[in-house]
């Protein structure tokens, strides 16, 4: 049993008086959680094993891999800045807890790199190179909770395997997050990811809740955003994903026989994704991909100027990309893969021709949905065969989602080079055609196995919202 100490950094006493009577009121600040001993920042943290607490508001310099042993916990309090040098990683065999807040987020970064707004190109933007490494969690890691934390310029290549991985990890990988414990819990909420050379996250097992995050400039000339595999199950919801090389979210049951990968993917906003992966497998990229015997529920997503719409992969077993699980099985968390109530806006014909993806690279089994905007079932007609090509010219520029501040329609190729949020605002205006068009009843997110706790679990499994996309007009959803 871990020994936890609750400390209060400040307790303030206020005497309140009025002309008619005097009332004393005591206001006690919320105490900060502390685990074990404090970790000093008086000298750089060299490679080694660490446990305890990085203290609020402090800056730490890390010069080598931070290893957390099985059974130990490293906790990062709010307002901490961790400057990672020499491609250092977090090697997590125990538990890692990062508890930033909206007012005082945690920052984990490579201090030698600088964010650059505006036009972004792989050859000149430091975001796609990889500065510090990543957070690599072994099979003995039971709990990772990351809240209100900036992860900037990660993805330096692994020099060697940090532990004997059961699947999917090799020297040279450049992920920000890797998790494989099939009974473990991984929580990523209300955080920011800026810049990666490859996939942001690979999960080969565990109960996962990825909610209300903002992700920018992910993948250089390949790589997906959140890419759960194996037997991982959970939710990917209310995320803003802009400027990804390939897909923003993807599921695939690769790397295990322990069970199927199953995720609820809902109320995300995808902007300008899928244009840097120009290889053969780039011809299936852009927003949501469900493939390789995985199941998903894909609803209420707002997809703007992405290379492809929601793609349900087909293809024979044994291929690199093969059929998603589209069968009915009531024993699974999801009886069947299902999707609908997704919103699309496109600025050129090539994107319009892939709102319902065609079999341009590999076979697909995506069926047009009458609940989508635009209504692709009506547009393509009752005789349409999934995977067939069609002419979407008349859909270009239709259904402007009416963001608070983003210049739709945009100039040609703006969707290729605008890969960060900058000063744009992707909240919806009240008159948006995406407002009130989502479903709150067609599906339910996964709650099984995901603990609710302000420190050691999810802060909230946000339920499906009535507005399409990650920002809700009632103020719920993504808070960035």
XYZ file of C-alpha atoms in Angstrom:
480
model
C 0.000 0.000 0.000
C 1.396 3.336 -0.998
C 1.798 5.865 1.785
C 0.100 9.047 0.653
C 0.514 12.376 2.360
C -1.882 15.232 1.827
C -0.278 18.608 2.326
C -1.693 22.073 2.187
C 0.506 24.695 0.627
C -1.569 27.533 1.935
C -4.359 28.067 4.418
C -5.949 31.520 4.414
C -8.105 32.977 7.165
C -10.419 35.851 6.373
C -12.461 37.928 8.828
C -15.614 39.258 7.231
C -17.462 42.137 8.825
C -20.641 44.112 8.167
C -22.160 47.179 9.796
C -24.905 45.107 11.478
C -23.017 41.980 12.604
C -19.657 40.265 12.486
C -19.158 36.794 11.017
C -15.887 34.884 10.995
C -15.335 32.604 8.020
C -12.468 30.220 7.445
C -11.517 29.460 3.837
C -9.202 26.486 3.391
C -7.419 25.997 0.072
C -7.582 22.646 -1.672
C -4.582 20.606 -0.524
C -2.133 19.199 -3.053
C -1.559 15.491 -3.200
C 1.924 14.312 -2.319
C 3.340 10.800 -2.707
C 6.438 9.792 -0.772
C 9.388 12.147 -0.565
C 9.891 15.401 -2.438
C 12.174 15.296 -5.472
C 14.741 18.097 -5.403
C 15.344 20.336 -8.404
C 18.617 21.819 -7.149
C 20.585 19.749 -9.679
C 19.716 18.097 -13.006
C 18.090 14.673 -12.745
C 20.459 12.178 -14.349
C 19.382 8.803 -15.689
C 18.203 6.611 -12.836
C 15.242 5.382 -10.795
C 12.909 7.911 -9.213
C 9.812 7.942 -7.029
C 8.043 10.560 -4.967
C 6.764 14.010 -5.914
C 7.914 16.806 -8.187
C 6.748 19.893 -6.325
C 4.279 22.470 -7.590
C 5.653 25.389 -9.559
C 9.201 24.049 -9.740
C 11.333 23.575 -12.852
C 13.269 20.335 -13.260
C 15.989 19.545 -15.783
C 16.203 15.899 -16.852
C 19.357 14.678 -18.610
C 18.669 10.948 -18.831
C 15.855 8.404 -18.677
C 13.602 8.666 -15.619
C 12.750 5.098 -14.594
C 9.879 4.298 -12.220
C 10.213 0.836 -10.686
C 7.293 -1.575 -10.374
C 5.319 -0.723 -7.241
C 6.630 2.857 -7.114
C 4.842 6.088 -8.017
C 6.107 9.342 -9.482
C 3.675 12.235 -9.033
C 3.997 15.632 -10.727
C 2.130 18.475 -9.050
C 0.570 21.395 -10.883
C 2.685 24.113 -12.445
C 5.782 21.929 -12.810
C 7.992 22.376 -15.876
C 10.127 19.393 -16.862
C 12.878 20.282 -19.346
C 13.922 17.040 -21.026
C 17.387 16.925 -22.573
C 19.371 14.310 -24.534
C 16.230 12.595 -25.821
C 15.322 11.445 -22.298
C 12.281 9.247 -21.654
C 9.996 8.263 -18.817
C 10.297 4.477 -18.417
C 7.271 3.505 -16.365
C 7.211 0.121 -14.686
C 5.117 1.515 -11.820
C 2.639 4.401 -11.776
C 2.939 7.921 -13.211
C 0.561 10.692 -12.171
C 0.696 14.224 -13.648
C -1.860 16.561 -12.084
C -1.756 19.884 -13.830
C -4.679 22.269 -13.668
C -6.239 24.722 -16.087
C -4.571 27.613 -14.267
C -1.263 25.810 -13.661
C -0.636 23.073 -16.231
C 2.364 20.766 -16.161
C 4.796 21.293 -19.065
C 7.055 18.514 -20.376
C 9.196 19.784 -23.230
C 12.527 19.987 -25.003
C 13.718 23.506 -24.066
C 15.887 23.785 -27.172
C 12.841 23.912 -29.469
C 10.367 26.708 -30.117
C 6.788 26.618 -31.326
C 6.220 28.364 -34.652
C 2.736 29.480 -35.735
C 1.429 29.697 -39.268
C 2.770 27.800 -42.265
C 4.197 24.420 -41.259
C 6.394 22.193 -43.402
C 8.196 18.996 -42.412
C 11.557 20.170 -43.689
C 11.663 23.355 -41.613
C 9.385 22.880 -38.598
C 11.071 21.494 -35.464
C 7.773 19.972 -34.378
C 8.294 16.911 -36.581
C 11.841 16.026 -35.507
C 11.462 14.692 -31.969
C 13.213 16.378 -29.072
C 12.692 14.462 -25.836
C 11.562 10.856 -26.033
C 8.274 9.557 -24.685
C 6.430 7.834 -21.865
C 6.977 4.097 -22.276
C 4.947 1.916 -19.925
C 5.748 -1.760 -19.424
C 3.410 -4.625 -18.630
C 3.880 -3.971 -14.899
C 2.624 -0.390 -15.101
C -0.837 -0.403 -13.571
C -1.840 3.257 -13.671
C -0.913 6.309 -15.741
C -2.934 9.489 -15.205
C -2.025 12.616 -17.183
C -4.194 15.711 -16.703
C -3.793 19.297 -17.882
C -0.280 18.581 -19.124
C 1.604 19.934 -22.150
C 3.636 17.367 -24.073
C 5.728 19.416 -26.500
C 8.326 18.219 -29.030
C 8.369 14.549 -28.018
C 9.262 11.546 -30.118
C 13.045 11.200 -30.027
C 13.902 7.696 -31.268
C 14.346 4.959 -28.674
C 18.003 3.992 -28.524
C 17.144 0.507 -27.212
C 14.189 -1.398 -25.810
C 13.605 -0.137 -22.244
C 11.914 -3.400 -21.198
C 10.903 -6.707 -22.830
C 7.795 -5.554 -24.683
C 5.055 -8.064 -25.365
C 4.157 -6.483 -28.711
C 4.604 -3.503 -30.930
C 7.718 -1.834 -29.525
C 11.193 -1.722 -31.021
C 14.359 0.327 -30.895
C 13.932 3.369 -33.095
C 10.236 3.897 -32.257
C 9.213 7.521 -31.778
C 5.960 7.524 -29.834
C 4.925 9.901 -27.056
C 2.866 7.287 -25.204
C 3.204 3.504 -25.160
C 1.089 1.310 -22.865
C 0.602 -2.462 -22.911
C -0.754 -3.788 -19.588
C -4.069 -5.497 -20.499
C -5.465 -4.870 -17.002
C -3.895 -1.435 -16.500
C -5.453 2.017 -16.788
C -4.262 4.906 -18.961
C -5.922 8.319 -18.586
C -5.080 11.327 -20.782
C -7.396 14.257 -20.200
C -7.506 18.009 -20.848
C -3.918 17.988 -22.136
C -1.974 19.240 -25.149
C 0.326 17.406 -27.573
C 2.433 19.540 -29.897
C 4.702 17.947 -32.483
C 5.596 14.302 -33.093
C 7.500 12.501 -35.848
C 5.307 9.365 -35.689
C 2.214 8.062 -33.854
C 1.344 10.044 -30.755
C 0.145 6.981 -28.851
C 0.212 3.205 -29.125
C -1.873 1.160 -26.696
C -1.674 -2.625 -26.906
C -3.915 -3.274 -23.923
C -5.630 -1.680 -20.968
C -8.576 0.532 -20.164
C -8.066 3.899 -21.816
C -9.810 7.247 -21.535
C -8.574 9.981 -23.898
C -10.776 13.041 -23.524
C -10.817 16.783 -24.115
C -7.245 17.061 -25.424
C -5.726 19.247 -28.154
C -3.243 17.699 -30.564
C -1.248 19.652 -33.180
C 1.369 18.781 -35.804
C 1.397 15.021 -35.211
C 3.345 12.773 -37.561
C 5.962 13.996 -40.013
C 5.392 12.065 -43.260
C 3.544 9.239 -41.524
C 2.065 8.243 -38.222
C -1.381 8.506 -36.679
C -2.612 10.400 -33.669
C -4.208 8.145 -31.069
C -3.641 4.596 -32.301
C -4.953 1.934 -29.902
C -4.296 -1.668 -30.843
C -4.311 -5.118 -29.294
C -6.962 -5.606 -26.630
C -7.142 -1.946 -25.566
C -10.656 -0.651 -24.905
C -11.974 2.785 -24.028
C -12.963 6.193 -25.321
C -11.467 8.868 -27.572
C -13.771 11.860 -27.285
C -13.919 15.661 -27.299
C -10.419 15.985 -28.737
C -9.308 18.693 -31.184
C -6.919 17.155 -33.726
C -5.307 19.468 -36.261
C -2.504 18.978 -38.764
C -1.973 15.211 -38.546
C 0.026 13.304 -41.136
C -2.384 10.385 -41.371
C -5.428 9.606 -39.202
C -6.414 11.467 -36.087
C -7.824 8.359 -34.399
C -7.462 4.737 -35.450
C -8.269 1.299 -34.030
C -6.760 -2.080 -34.918
C -6.640 -5.405 -33.063
C -2.967 -6.009 -33.888
C -0.402 -7.574 -31.600
C -2.489 -9.740 -29.278
C -4.928 -12.607 -29.039
C -6.219 -11.399 -25.655
C -9.285 -9.709 -27.154
C -10.485 -7.113 -29.617
C -9.621 -3.439 -29.647
C -12.897 -1.578 -29.011
C -13.336 2.202 -28.736
C -16.062 4.799 -28.666
C -14.851 7.639 -30.898
C -17.163 10.601 -30.558
C -17.485 14.370 -30.453
C -14.001 14.982 -31.815
C -13.076 17.857 -34.137
C -10.651 16.968 -36.947
C -9.057 19.816 -38.916
C -6.633 19.506 -41.883
C -5.603 15.878 -41.275
C -4.178 13.288 -43.633
C -2.055 15.199 -46.147
C 1.582 14.467 -45.238
C 1.436 10.697 -45.666
C 1.799 10.366 -49.424
C 2.700 6.658 -49.515
C 0.311 3.856 -50.472
C -1.081 3.717 -46.949
C -1.527 7.446 -46.932
C -4.370 6.893 -49.353
C -6.578 5.939 -46.396
C -5.832 8.772 -44.029
C -7.527 11.825 -42.699
C -9.863 11.426 -39.749
C -11.069 8.079 -38.350
C -9.880 4.613 -39.373
C -11.374 1.347 -38.063
C -9.425 -1.680 -39.262
C -7.898 -5.095 -38.545
C -10.680 -6.855 -36.634
C -11.332 -3.928 -34.269
C -14.719 -2.517 -33.303
C -15.739 1.093 -32.896
C -18.671 3.402 -32.340
C -18.028 6.579 -34.355
C -20.501 9.404 -33.782
C -20.874 13.183 -33.522
C -17.472 14.001 -35.033
C -16.876 17.242 -36.929
C -14.487 16.700 -39.842
C -13.228 19.734 -41.745
C -10.865 19.657 -44.745
C -9.533 16.170 -44.076
C -8.241 13.857 -46.780
C -10.759 11.097 -45.977
C -13.927 10.715 -43.954
C -14.674 7.919 -41.503
C -13.156 4.805 -43.033
C -14.197 1.250 -42.179
C -11.475 -0.914 -43.697
C -12.117 -4.000 -45.774
C -9.600 -6.345 -47.308
C -8.476 -9.928 -46.748
C -6.938 -11.271 -43.550
C -3.155 -11.251 -43.667
C -2.907 -7.902 -45.421
C -1.374 -4.939 -43.587
C -4.806 -3.339 -43.529
C -7.696 -5.763 -43.359
C -11.366 -5.961 -42.477
C -12.664 -4.258 -39.350
C -14.968 -6.413 -37.232
C -18.385 -5.614 -38.661
C -20.055 -8.760 -37.364
C -22.668 -8.899 -34.612
C -21.559 -10.356 -31.275
C -23.547 -9.490 -28.167
C -20.765 -10.860 -25.946
C -18.503 -7.932 -26.889
C -18.591 -4.452 -25.333
C -20.037 -3.239 -28.630
C -22.420 -5.686 -30.273
C -21.429 -4.264 -33.661
C -19.332 -1.518 -35.218
C -21.635 1.440 -35.844
C -21.311 5.039 -37.004
C -23.346 8.076 -37.967
C -24.204 11.670 -37.070
C -20.818 12.855 -38.375
C -20.392 16.289 -39.967
C -18.231 17.068 -43.011
C -17.011 20.248 -44.626
C -14.567 20.193 -47.566
C -12.869 22.813 -49.703
C -11.950 20.824 -52.809
C -13.249 18.013 -54.976
C -10.627 15.460 -53.970
C -11.800 15.656 -50.351
C -15.449 15.676 -51.392
C -14.867 12.459 -53.334
C -13.748 10.775 -50.095
C -16.370 11.917 -47.571
C -17.516 8.324 -47.891
C -14.138 6.720 -48.578
C -13.687 4.693 -51.714
C -11.439 1.695 -52.346
C -8.710 3.921 -53.748
C -5.870 2.161 -51.898
C -7.421 -0.792 -50.114
C -10.984 -2.124 -49.997
C -13.447 -0.368 -47.720
C -16.838 -1.343 -46.323
C -18.022 2.112 -45.258
C -21.755 2.550 -45.774
C -23.142 6.057 -46.412
C -25.224 7.300 -43.482
C -28.490 9.233 -43.652
C -27.727 10.858 -40.284
C -24.463 12.406 -41.484
C -24.216 16.001 -42.696
C -24.317 16.024 -45.664
C -26.750 13.120 -45.980
C -24.531 10.799 -47.989
C -27.110 8.024 -48.170
C -29.402 10.357 -50.078
C -26.587 11.893 -52.110
C -25.246 8.520 -53.334
C -28.619 6.839 -53.671
C -29.942 3.389 -52.866
C -27.986 1.682 -55.653
C -24.560 2.819 -54.395
C -22.078 0.031 -53.700
C -19.606 0.765 -50.920
C -16.112 1.438 -52.188
C -17.247 2.747 -55.569
C -16.065 6.129 -56.841
C -18.464 9.051 -57.198
C -18.427 12.748 -58.066
C -18.660 14.968 -54.969
C -18.146 18.288 -56.771
C -21.488 19.703 -55.619
C -20.516 19.150 -51.958
C -17.523 21.511 -52.020
C -18.017 24.474 -49.696
C -21.387 23.271 -48.403
C -22.342 23.156 -44.705
C -19.847 25.659 -43.337
C -19.687 24.692 -39.631
C -19.402 28.368 -38.637
C -16.434 28.312 -36.310
C -16.050 31.374 -34.097
C -12.768 32.284 -35.813
C -11.495 30.276 -38.767
C -11.591 31.435 -42.408
C -13.793 28.944 -44.264
C -13.630 28.600 -47.189
C -9.840 28.671 -47.216
C -7.370 29.269 -50.013
C -6.014 26.281 -51.904
C -3.625 24.102 -49.869
C -4.221 26.013 -46.641
C -5.323 22.639 -45.243
C -1.838 21.265 -45.934
C 0.206 23.929 -44.154
C -2.066 25.122 -41.312
C -1.312 22.469 -38.722
C -1.696 24.259 -35.390
C -4.470 26.086 -33.569
C -2.612 29.421 -33.270
C -5.158 32.198 -32.676
C -8.047 30.400 -34.360
C -11.142 29.425 -32.408
C -12.944 26.210 -33.321
C -15.921 26.705 -31.017
C -19.231 26.784 -32.853
C -21.339 29.869 -33.350
C -24.928 29.525 -32.187
C -26.261 29.332 -35.740
C -23.925 26.525 -36.828
C -25.490 23.695 -38.862
C -23.562 21.333 -36.553
C -25.359 22.677 -33.469
C -27.972 20.345 -32.002
C -27.412 17.713 -34.713
C -25.526 15.128 -32.660
C -27.025 12.102 -30.976
C -27.065 11.550 -27.227
C -28.965 8.251 -27.357
C -27.625 6.109 -30.219
C -24.663 4.779 -28.214
C -22.938 4.856 -24.839
C -19.231 5.322 -24.093
C -17.206 2.681 -22.295
C -17.197 2.993 -18.513
C -16.113 -0.530 -17.621
C -12.620 -0.650 -16.123
C -12.139 3.147 -16.112
C -12.008 4.494 -12.535
C -13.450 7.902 -11.693
C -11.207 9.826 -9.311
C -9.804 13.380 -9.250
C -6.257 12.034 -8.806
C -6.152 8.311 -9.602
C -8.644 8.033 -12.444
C -10.727 9.928 -14.944
C -12.025 13.320 -13.860
C -15.083 12.731 -16.014
C -16.215 10.401 -18.768
C -18.032 13.111 -20.696
C -21.212 11.752 -22.241
C -22.124 12.286 -25.920
C -22.993 15.891 -26.739
C -25.854 17.280 -28.792
C -23.537 19.492 -30.850
C -21.185 17.859 -33.323
C -17.500 18.275 -32.548
C -15.491 18.756 -29.368
C -16.900 22.138 -28.280
C -20.448 22.242 -26.947
C -22.523 25.402 -26.940
C -23.521 24.718 -23.320
C -19.852 24.965 -22.272
C -19.188 21.259 -21.806
C -16.691 19.195 -23.781
C -13.202 20.428 -24.574
C -12.182 23.302 -22.260
C -9.184 24.591 -24.248
